[in-house]
């Protein structure tokens, strides 16, 4: 896998790597993709993809209001917060 | 006999008759943890006072004749399952200080029983690994040989049960994370049918594969835990709403006329001879009970591992997108804008294996590669499900090794992802098809290291799978296993 491809992927995944890590990843990913290319041996024409195993489709519930987790409980784990919300660095 | 040596069903009798109290049981287990964990590192968080408080409540319930089968039984909980107000780290720096504001469904159900939570068990980071070496809190060691890995990702849960620092434990299994460490630590572990146990409150890794299940020192104990935690739950839309419990009551020993398939691909290249021999010996035990064992074939087994790494990494990359440093978890300091905060929080918060899987997942889901990898893997998944369905027309259950090798030396595979991934070759196909599978000890290999076998049944045949395991356990003269003496000797 090309170094540039790894860098683009990292951007998509919102990760950053040191140059040494990038080299290592390029090697690992090359090995792993070599391994997964094995699937190409199988003829899967016309086989429906399995999204999951149970066969259930669109499990829905009635749209009725119900109590949620209290706001204070949700904010408890925030890295930075005020009384009513999360604080993050500037966006614009 | 020490209190920590009893199985859950033995403890149930002792607790109900009043011979022992839940409080003294909890104290004995906490002492055992204190004595073994400096060597094993099976726990990330130990709940000392909280456990004793729960034990006190359990004693009141027992006195009143209330409480479930697991009332007063000390349980270890894998650290990717939420307990309200208790640090739940997923063995990651990302969640090092995260305390969830709610209980997982399994925790609610165990509380209703009156169980005692000993603590949160160590694991591979975000359950991604097969050796419990990727934990941010350090590796777990195998109680049978401290220089070896316990398997993974539920390595802490398995090591604790093997060493007697938990009576039973709860783990999660995405590609073998309950069964493979159970095999390497010589305990019993079960992955129920996908949907049997609600995933509400389990930190998601690969949602179409993840399933919660028990680790224990006997098949009966596994059945007891399943009786407690199998219950339809509308908060997990994949939950089987009409799931039946009563597993312990349905443990049967009659194997007469049962048809057992031995898929040859599970005994092929890459599986050690000592493992193969031990499982074939177990097949003879089934035959001596009147079962009919026959070689069969699961031709696509070798592709299951590949499909698994594509599907699980794709789902993981989506699931782990939520860790952005905004609402909970690790946040990098001093970022000048939100974008830098996301990138640095994730890069500093996740470990190497987790990043590797996120990258692989992002790759196989990206435009231009989706059809060749992700869709292809999902099609192979369909084919594997069909193969199993065909086999279950002929056989009641399948018998296979649980792991191609016994426990390996710490560090031996950590820098070779493909060799590490191969450790799951016996367990992964079951997750791909959503089937129930039980792993239990069937012998020892070189150095006295445990060998495990796996019993696989059709979807929703959990009771049958447990019954077959129970029958073997009785016939092989096993029954409950003794805890391993940590630091040498055999259990």
XYZ file of C-alpha atoms in Angstrom:
583
model
C 0.000 0.000 0.000
C 1.305 3.426 -0.934
C 2.308 5.887 1.741
C -0.011 8.503 0.218
C -2.984 6.115 0.446
C -2.271 5.519 4.128
C -2.137 9.262 4.744
C -5.484 9.789 3.000
C -7.060 6.974 4.990
C -5.749 8.410 8.230
C -7.412 11.701 7.338
C -10.734 9.910 6.762
C -10.418 8.082 10.077
C -9.355 11.256 11.906
C -6.078 9.748 13.032
C -2.531 10.995 12.694
C 0.700 9.036 12.688
C 4.398 9.724 12.978
C 6.478 8.928 9.869
C 7.742 5.733 11.560
C 4.191 4.659 12.395
C 3.123 5.343 8.812
C 5.865 3.077 7.467
C 4.893 0.353 9.869
C 1.211 0.681 8.984
C 1.954 0.563 5.273
C 3.712 -2.761 5.857
C 0.990 -4.181 8.114
C -1.802 -3.082 5.797
C 0.006 -4.577 2.825
C 0.211 -7.934 4.635
C -3.409 -7.758 5.738
C -4.696 -6.817 2.283
C -2.662 -9.656 0.776
C -4.471 -11.949 3.199
C -7.956 -10.582 2.488
C -7.475 -10.766 -1.288
C -8.000 -14.502 -0.801
C -11.742 -13.827 -0.950
C -11.335 -13.024 -4.644
C -10.944 -16.788 -5.265
C -14.618 -17.353 -4.465
C -17.391 -16.929 -6.997
C -20.140 -14.956 -5.280
C -22.140 -13.889 -8.339
C -25.802 -13.585 -7.419
C -25.230 -14.316 -3.707
C -27.109 -11.807 -1.515
C -24.876 -10.058 1.062
C -25.760 -10.934 4.686
C -26.084 -7.768 6.728
C -26.695 -9.834 9.842
C -27.708 -13.299 10.921
C -31.157 -13.241 12.482
C -33.225 -12.362 9.437
C -35.066 -9.627 11.351
C -35.998 -6.584 9.248
C -36.626 -3.029 10.461
C -37.271 -3.635 14.135
C -39.185 -0.522 15.147
C -40.837 0.688 18.320
C -43.817 2.950 18.909
C -42.814 6.606 18.817
C -43.879 7.461 22.348
C -42.022 9.887 24.620
C -40.189 8.289 27.525
C -37.771 9.582 30.115
C -34.153 9.892 29.019
C -30.975 9.755 31.113
C -30.923 12.957 33.247
C -28.834 15.748 31.700
C -26.542 15.985 34.707
C -25.715 12.254 34.437
C -24.860 12.655 30.763
C -22.648 15.687 31.361
C -20.851 13.957 34.229
C -18.328 12.314 31.900
C -17.643 15.347 29.721
C -14.012 16.430 29.412
C -15.172 20.069 29.463
C -18.653 21.390 30.210
C -20.782 24.087 31.740
C -24.177 23.714 33.475
C -26.085 22.829 30.343
C -23.745 21.539 27.646
C -20.405 20.332 26.321
C -17.652 22.838 25.597
C -15.375 22.275 22.602
C -12.710 24.420 20.932
C -13.926 26.988 18.409
C -15.521 25.625 15.219
C -15.526 28.743 12.994
C -11.489 -26.662 50.640
C -11.204 -22.906 50.302
C -14.321 -20.845 49.643
C -12.922 -19.517 46.376
C -12.653 -23.057 45.010
C -16.384 -23.723 44.894
C -18.360 -23.535 41.686
C -21.479 -21.394 41.451
C -23.847 -24.338 41.841
C -21.972 -25.618 44.883
C -22.016 -22.124 46.392
C -25.739 -21.844 45.741
C -26.374 -24.841 48.009
C -24.001 -23.614 50.710
C -25.485 -20.100 50.654
C -29.083 -21.283 50.704
C -28.506 -23.708 53.559
C -26.775 -20.933 55.468
C -23.537 -22.904 55.768
C -21.682 -19.914 54.374
C -22.698 -16.283 54.019
C -22.423 -14.121 50.927
C -20.286 -11.726 52.972
C -17.634 -14.307 53.847
C -17.708 -15.620 50.279
C -17.103 -12.127 48.894
C -14.268 -11.602 51.397
C -12.663 -14.901 50.389
C -12.798 -13.930 46.720
C -11.431 -10.435 47.369
C -8.564 -12.032 49.333
C -7.930 -14.383 46.448
C -7.815 -11.441 44.038
C -5.376 -9.644 46.332
C -3.223 -12.787 46.411
C -3.226 -13.579 42.692
C -3.704 -10.359 40.781
C -0.212 -8.947 41.281
C 0.843 -11.865 39.058
C -2.194 -12.272 36.794
C -3.392 -8.674 36.230
C -6.858 -10.108 35.547
C -8.676 -7.067 36.949
C -8.547 -3.438 35.898
C -10.807 -2.304 38.736
C -11.553 -4.269 41.924
C -14.814 -3.386 43.700
C -13.876 -3.989 47.340
C -16.378 -2.072 49.477
C -19.123 -2.087 46.854
C -18.843 -5.877 46.571
C -19.074 -6.294 50.335
C -22.118 -4.024 50.409
C -23.788 -6.106 47.681
C -22.896 -9.251 49.610
C -24.627 -7.840 52.685
C -27.762 -7.246 50.633
C -27.487 -10.763 49.206
C -27.366 -12.169 52.747
C -30.607 -10.352 53.584
C -32.227 -11.785 50.460
C -30.977 -15.286 51.281
C -32.255 -15.016 54.841
C -35.680 -14.054 53.486
C -35.558 -16.972 51.042
C -35.426 -14.552 48.093
C -32.869 -13.885 45.384
C -32.059 -15.808 42.229
C -29.842 -18.820 41.642
C -26.810 -16.524 41.570
C -27.683 -14.704 44.807
C -24.444 -14.076 46.685
C -22.315 -15.573 43.906
C -19.264 -13.383 43.140
C -18.939 -12.492 39.465
C -16.192 -10.813 37.418
C -17.387 -8.467 34.652
C -15.402 -7.787 31.481
C -14.484 -4.124 31.357
C -16.498 -3.382 28.216
C -19.804 -3.917 30.035
C -21.296 -0.866 31.756
C -21.920 -0.783 35.483
C -23.470 2.512 36.552
C -20.943 4.727 38.294
C -18.105 2.206 37.961
C -15.140 2.975 35.703
C -15.587 1.101 32.405
C -12.378 1.445 30.423
C -12.467 -1.138 27.591
C -8.783 -1.421 28.551
C -8.187 1.795 26.603
C -6.638 5.117 27.457
C -9.650 6.517 25.570
C -12.000 5.450 28.380
C -9.512 5.428 31.259
C -11.755 7.697 33.352
C -15.176 6.886 31.913
C -17.979 5.983 34.329
C -21.231 5.128 32.522
C -24.483 6.710 33.735
C -26.413 3.444 33.357
C -26.247 -0.330 33.865
C -25.982 -2.758 30.962
C -28.919 -5.124 30.563
C -26.846 -8.068 31.858
C -25.884 -6.024 34.916
C -29.547 -5.211 35.671
C -30.372 -8.910 35.391
C -27.467 -10.025 37.593
C -28.417 -7.370 40.167
C -31.952 -8.789 40.187
C -30.408 -12.164 41.082
C -28.472 -10.672 43.989
C -25.058 -11.402 42.438
C -21.940 -9.722 43.778
C -19.720 -7.794 41.337
C -16.059 -8.352 42.216
C -14.677 -5.971 39.638
C -13.977 -5.211 36.011
C -11.844 -7.762 34.175
C -8.901 -6.890 31.960
C -9.178 -7.422 28.206
C -7.637 -6.524 24.869
C -8.236 -2.855 24.076
C -11.817 -2.510 22.801
C -11.872 -6.347 22.643
C -9.523 -6.303 19.635
C -6.981 -9.018 20.161
C -6.455 -12.680 20.894
C -3.954 -12.536 23.753
C -4.979 -9.712 26.153
C -1.641 -8.069 25.467
C -3.105 -4.923 23.868
C -4.635 -3.679 27.147
C -3.613 -0.140 28.114
C -3.417 -1.512 31.674
C -0.830 -4.161 30.874
C -1.060 -7.802 29.769
C -2.905 -10.582 31.595
C -0.959 -13.757 32.359
C -2.131 -17.332 32.032
C -2.568 -18.923 35.490
C -1.302 -22.267 34.106
C 2.011 -20.697 33.102
C 2.715 -17.071 33.908
C 5.061 -16.687 30.960
C 2.179 -17.387 28.557
C -0.826 -15.425 27.338
C -4.355 -16.263 28.555
C -5.864 -15.777 25.081
C -8.217 -12.936 24.370
C -9.951 -10.714 24.293
C -11.732 -11.806 27.516
C -8.365 -12.912 28.929
C -8.945 -11.294 32.324
C -12.321 -13.017 32.742
C -10.842 -16.411 31.756
C -7.717 -16.081 33.924
C -9.803 -15.003 36.934
C -12.160 -17.977 36.640
C -9.239 -20.399 36.148
C -7.367 -19.032 39.164
C -10.404 -18.831 41.440
C -10.326 -15.036 41.630
C -13.883 -15.114 40.235
C -16.462 -17.889 40.581
C -17.933 -17.082 37.186
C -17.327 -14.194 34.812
C -19.090 -12.367 32.036
C -17.277 -11.862 28.748
C -18.073 -10.811 25.202
C -17.369 -12.742 22.017
C -17.051 -11.126 18.576
C -14.758 -13.688 16.921
C -13.923 -16.021 19.793
C -13.210 -13.632 22.647
C -14.943 -15.827 25.232
C -14.167 -19.266 23.783
C -10.524 -18.922 22.781
C -9.342 -17.635 26.213
C -11.569 -20.250 27.902
C -9.672 -22.855 25.891
C -6.224 -21.436 26.691
C -7.047 -21.096 30.413
C -8.793 -24.467 30.737
C -12.251 -23.215 31.705
C -15.739 -23.437 30.196
C -16.984 -20.566 28.033
C -20.065 -20.068 25.929
C -21.063 -17.777 23.096
C -24.849 -17.949 22.943
C -26.863 -17.612 19.725
C -26.627 -14.061 18.367
C -29.490 -12.138 19.990
C -29.905 -14.407 23.051
C -28.315 -11.894 25.408
C -29.060 -8.184 25.046
C -26.069 -6.080 24.013
C -27.532 -2.985 25.697
C -24.663 -1.520 27.716
C -21.930 -3.529 25.976
C -19.425 -1.168 24.361
C -19.821 -1.924 20.659
C -16.962 -3.445 18.643
C -18.643 -5.158 15.637
C -22.369 -5.029 16.210
C -23.429 -7.815 13.842
C -21.042 -10.234 15.589
C -20.843 -9.137 19.256
C -22.501 -11.372 21.838
C -22.253 -11.523 25.645
C -21.776 -14.843 27.442
C -20.468 -16.654 30.531
C -17.119 -18.144 31.592
C -17.164 -20.684 34.412
C -15.556 -23.805 35.876
C -18.409 -26.125 34.899
C -21.049 -26.433 32.208
C -23.767 -26.288 34.857
C -22.441 -22.915 36.019
C -22.584 -21.624 32.444
C -26.208 -22.735 32.253
C -26.965 -20.980 35.557
C -25.501 -17.713 34.301
C -27.369 -17.994 31.011
C -30.610 -18.558 32.906
C -29.970 -15.210 34.575
C -28.941 -13.170 31.536
C -31.095 -14.492 28.666
C -34.133 -12.248 28.432
C -35.660 -10.346 25.509
C -34.813 -6.626 25.686
C -36.363 -4.033 23.383
C -33.356 -1.715 23.893
C -31.325 -4.056 21.672
C -33.218 -4.453 18.401
C -31.352 -7.695 17.638
C -32.544 -9.240 20.907
C -34.572 -12.453 20.530
C -37.735 -11.372 22.329
C -39.130 -14.874 22.901
C -35.839 -16.410 24.068
C -36.412 -19.290 26.489
C -34.281 -19.725 29.610
C -34.397 -22.836 31.814
C -31.006 -24.028 30.532
C -29.921 -25.628 33.781
C -33.172 -27.563 34.059
C -32.733 -28.800 30.488
C -29.156 -30.111 30.881
C -29.445 -33.595 29.446
C -26.959 -36.406 29.451
C -28.501 -38.741 26.876
C -26.285 -38.694 23.800
C -27.733 -41.914 22.368
C -28.308 -41.564 18.639
C -27.033 -37.983 18.519
C -25.332 -37.257 15.202
C -22.029 -35.441 15.613
C -20.178 -33.883 12.683
C -16.406 -33.363 12.700
C -15.667 -30.795 9.957
C -12.285 -31.816 8.551
C -11.236 -28.214 7.851
C -11.056 -27.655 11.618
C -8.573 -30.492 11.982
C -6.401 -29.515 9.040
C -3.171 -27.619 8.560
C -2.410 -25.039 11.215
C -3.987 -27.090 14.000
C -1.449 -28.713 16.328
C -1.405 -32.481 16.473
C -1.870 -32.592 20.250
C -5.011 -30.457 19.893
C -6.358 -32.609 17.081
C -5.716 -35.810 19.043
C -7.403 -34.513 22.197
C -10.557 -33.480 20.328
C -10.715 -36.785 18.420
C -10.380 -38.539 21.784
C -13.391 -36.502 22.989
C -15.295 -37.704 19.906
C -14.643 -41.261 21.082
C -16.149 -40.354 24.453
C -19.288 -39.185 22.656
C -19.347 -42.460 20.726
C -19.054 -44.417 23.954
C -22.229 -42.612 25.054
C -24.057 -43.796 21.952
C -23.526 -40.801 19.672
C -22.543 -41.306 16.060
C -19.508 -39.263 15.017
C -18.677 -38.706 11.372
C -16.238 -36.616 9.398
C -17.886 -33.869 7.381
C -16.857 -30.712 5.553
C -17.321 -26.969 5.971
C -15.516 -26.048 2.756
C -15.551 -22.278 3.261
C -14.122 -22.363 6.806
C -10.793 -20.996 5.570
C -12.525 -17.946 4.104
C -14.430 -17.210 7.301
C -11.397 -15.657 8.971
C -10.886 -13.275 6.067
C -14.555 -12.304 5.912
C -14.473 -11.798 9.665
C -11.572 -9.353 9.625
C -13.232 -7.328 6.870
C -16.692 -7.201 8.450
C -15.504 -6.680 12.024
C -13.019 -3.955 11.080
C -15.598 -2.146 8.945
C -18.127 -2.174 11.777
C -15.458 -1.183 14.288
C -14.385 1.813 12.249
C -18.006 3.023 12.266
C -18.638 2.216 15.923
C -15.429 3.851 17.096
C -16.158 7.071 15.199
C -18.061 8.154 18.320
C -14.826 8.640 20.287
C -14.157 12.259 19.426
C -13.279 13.771 22.795
C -16.525 15.785 22.990
C -18.991 14.045 25.301
C -16.917 11.536 27.255
C -13.585 9.782 27.135
C -10.123 11.119 26.510
C -9.621 14.645 25.160
C -6.237 15.952 24.009
C -5.408 19.298 25.602
C -4.484 22.526 23.898
C -6.062 21.921 20.485
C -6.587 25.168 18.569
C -9.802 24.041 16.880
C -12.296 21.190 16.985
C -10.728 19.312 14.072
C -7.355 19.166 15.787
C -9.102 18.099 18.984
C -10.790 15.143 17.215
C -7.604 13.977 15.527
C -5.322 14.333 18.521
C -7.825 12.871 21.006
C -8.251 9.779 18.835
C -4.577 9.426 17.998
C -3.488 9.730 21.631
C -6.455 7.784 23.073
C -6.388 4.645 20.902
C -3.647 2.011 20.887
C -1.923 0.497 17.879
C -4.171 -2.518 17.191
C -7.336 -0.417 17.482
C -5.950 2.120 15.008
C -4.948 -0.687 12.646
C -8.534 -2.006 12.618
C -10.063 1.452 12.200
C -7.773 2.049 9.225
C -8.586 -1.329 7.647
C -12.299 -0.696 8.213
C -12.152 2.791 6.720
C -10.323 1.348 3.719
C -12.774 -1.474 2.970
C -15.752 0.864 3.342
C -14.303 3.601 1.151
C -15.518 4.381 -2.346
C -14.033 2.076 -4.954
C -13.222 -0.729 -2.504
C -16.615 -1.360 -0.945
C -17.754 -3.977 -3.489
C -14.418 -5.775 -3.637
C -14.055 -6.114 0.120
C -17.018 -5.323 2.333
C -19.803 -6.517 0.036
C -17.778 -9.555 -0.968
C -17.250 -10.444 2.701
C -20.985 -10.163 3.362
C -21.668 -12.485 0.428
C -19.170 -14.998 1.751
C -20.990 -14.691 5.040
C -24.201 -15.808 3.316
C -22.375 -18.800 1.823
C -20.954 -19.821 5.198
C -24.402 -19.578 6.799
C -25.766 -21.835 4.047
C -22.940 -24.349 4.581
C -23.729 -24.576 8.282
C -27.455 -24.900 7.584
C -26.742 -27.844 5.273
C -24.580 -29.505 7.932
C -27.275 -29.113 10.568
C -29.701 -30.989 8.348
C -27.443 -33.973 8.908
C -25.958 -33.426 12.355
C -27.274 -32.403 15.766
C -24.051 -30.598 16.559
C -20.463 -30.208 15.396
C -17.333 -30.961 17.406
C -14.125 -29.016 16.699
C -10.998 -27.713 18.434
C -11.478 -24.350 20.153
C -8.027 -23.012 19.345
C -5.436 -24.350 16.913
C -2.731 -24.291 19.617
C -2.376 -24.153 23.373
C -1.279 -20.911 25.078
C 1.776 -19.287 23.519
C 4.538 -17.229 25.104
C 3.846 -13.592 25.862
C 5.225 -11.393 23.083
C 5.554 -14.205 20.543
C 2.890 -12.900 18.133
C 2.207 -9.324 19.133
C 4.182 -7.855 16.218
C 2.693 -10.210 13.634
C -1.000 -9.384 13.134
C -1.680 -12.248 10.743
C -0.291 -14.876 13.114
C -2.333 -13.324 15.904
C -5.494 -13.354 13.767
C -4.955 -17.054 12.970
C -5.506 -17.817 16.666
C -9.225 -17.261 16.042
C -9.583 -19.617 13.073
C -11.635 -22.177 15.026
C -13.977 -19.695 16.674
C -14.652 -17.018 14.044
C -16.918 -19.026 11.677
C -19.466 -19.379 14.483
C -19.824 -15.593 14.865
C -20.092 -15.181 11.101
C -23.191 -17.398 11.211
C -24.529 -16.234 14.628
C -24.506 -19.754 16.106
C -24.227 -20.914 19.733
C -20.967 -22.608 20.712
C -19.596 -23.975 23.960
C -15.920 -24.488 24.731
C -14.754 -26.821 27.473
C -11.494 -28.515 28.450
C -10.741 -31.909 26.874
C -7.163 -32.571 27.871
C -3.693 -31.172 28.304
C -0.873 -30.694 25.873
C 2.855 -30.263 26.279
C 3.762 -28.555 29.541
C 0.348 -29.406 30.978
C -1.285 -26.589 29.034
C -5.069 -26.867 28.624
C -6.665 -27.960 25.350
C -10.265 -26.988 24.637
C -12.924 -28.417 22.374
C -15.859 -26.617 20.843
C -19.455 -27.812 20.452
C -21.380 -25.882 17.784
C -25.140 -26.132 17.298
C -27.736 -24.518 15.055
C -29.139 -21.101 15.962
C -31.231 -21.199 19.150
C -30.000 -24.678 20.098
C -28.156 -23.274 23.122
C -29.788 -25.806 25.456
C -28.678 -28.708 23.263
C -25.109 -27.399 23.074
C -24.958 -27.064 26.862
C -26.467 -30.529 27.243
C -23.806 -32.094 25.026
C -21.079 -30.320 26.987
C -22.593 -31.460 30.251
C -22.808 -35.061 29.036
C -19.136 -34.990 28.053
C -18.122 -33.422 31.352
C -19.895 -36.196 33.270
C -18.595 -39.009 31.051
C -15.006 -37.759 31.066
C -15.118 -37.768 34.856
C -14.606 -34.044 34.847
C -17.390 -32.141 36.499
C -16.177 -28.986 38.101
C -12.576 -27.930 37.583
C -10.328 -26.994 40.486
C -8.781 -23.528 40.366
C -5.183 -23.399 39.239
C -2.529 -22.663 41.851
C -1.009 -19.506 40.481
C 2.742 -19.465 40.097
C 3.224 -23.188 39.454
C 1.488 -26.536 39.773
C -1.596 -27.819 38.022
C -5.235 -27.275 38.916
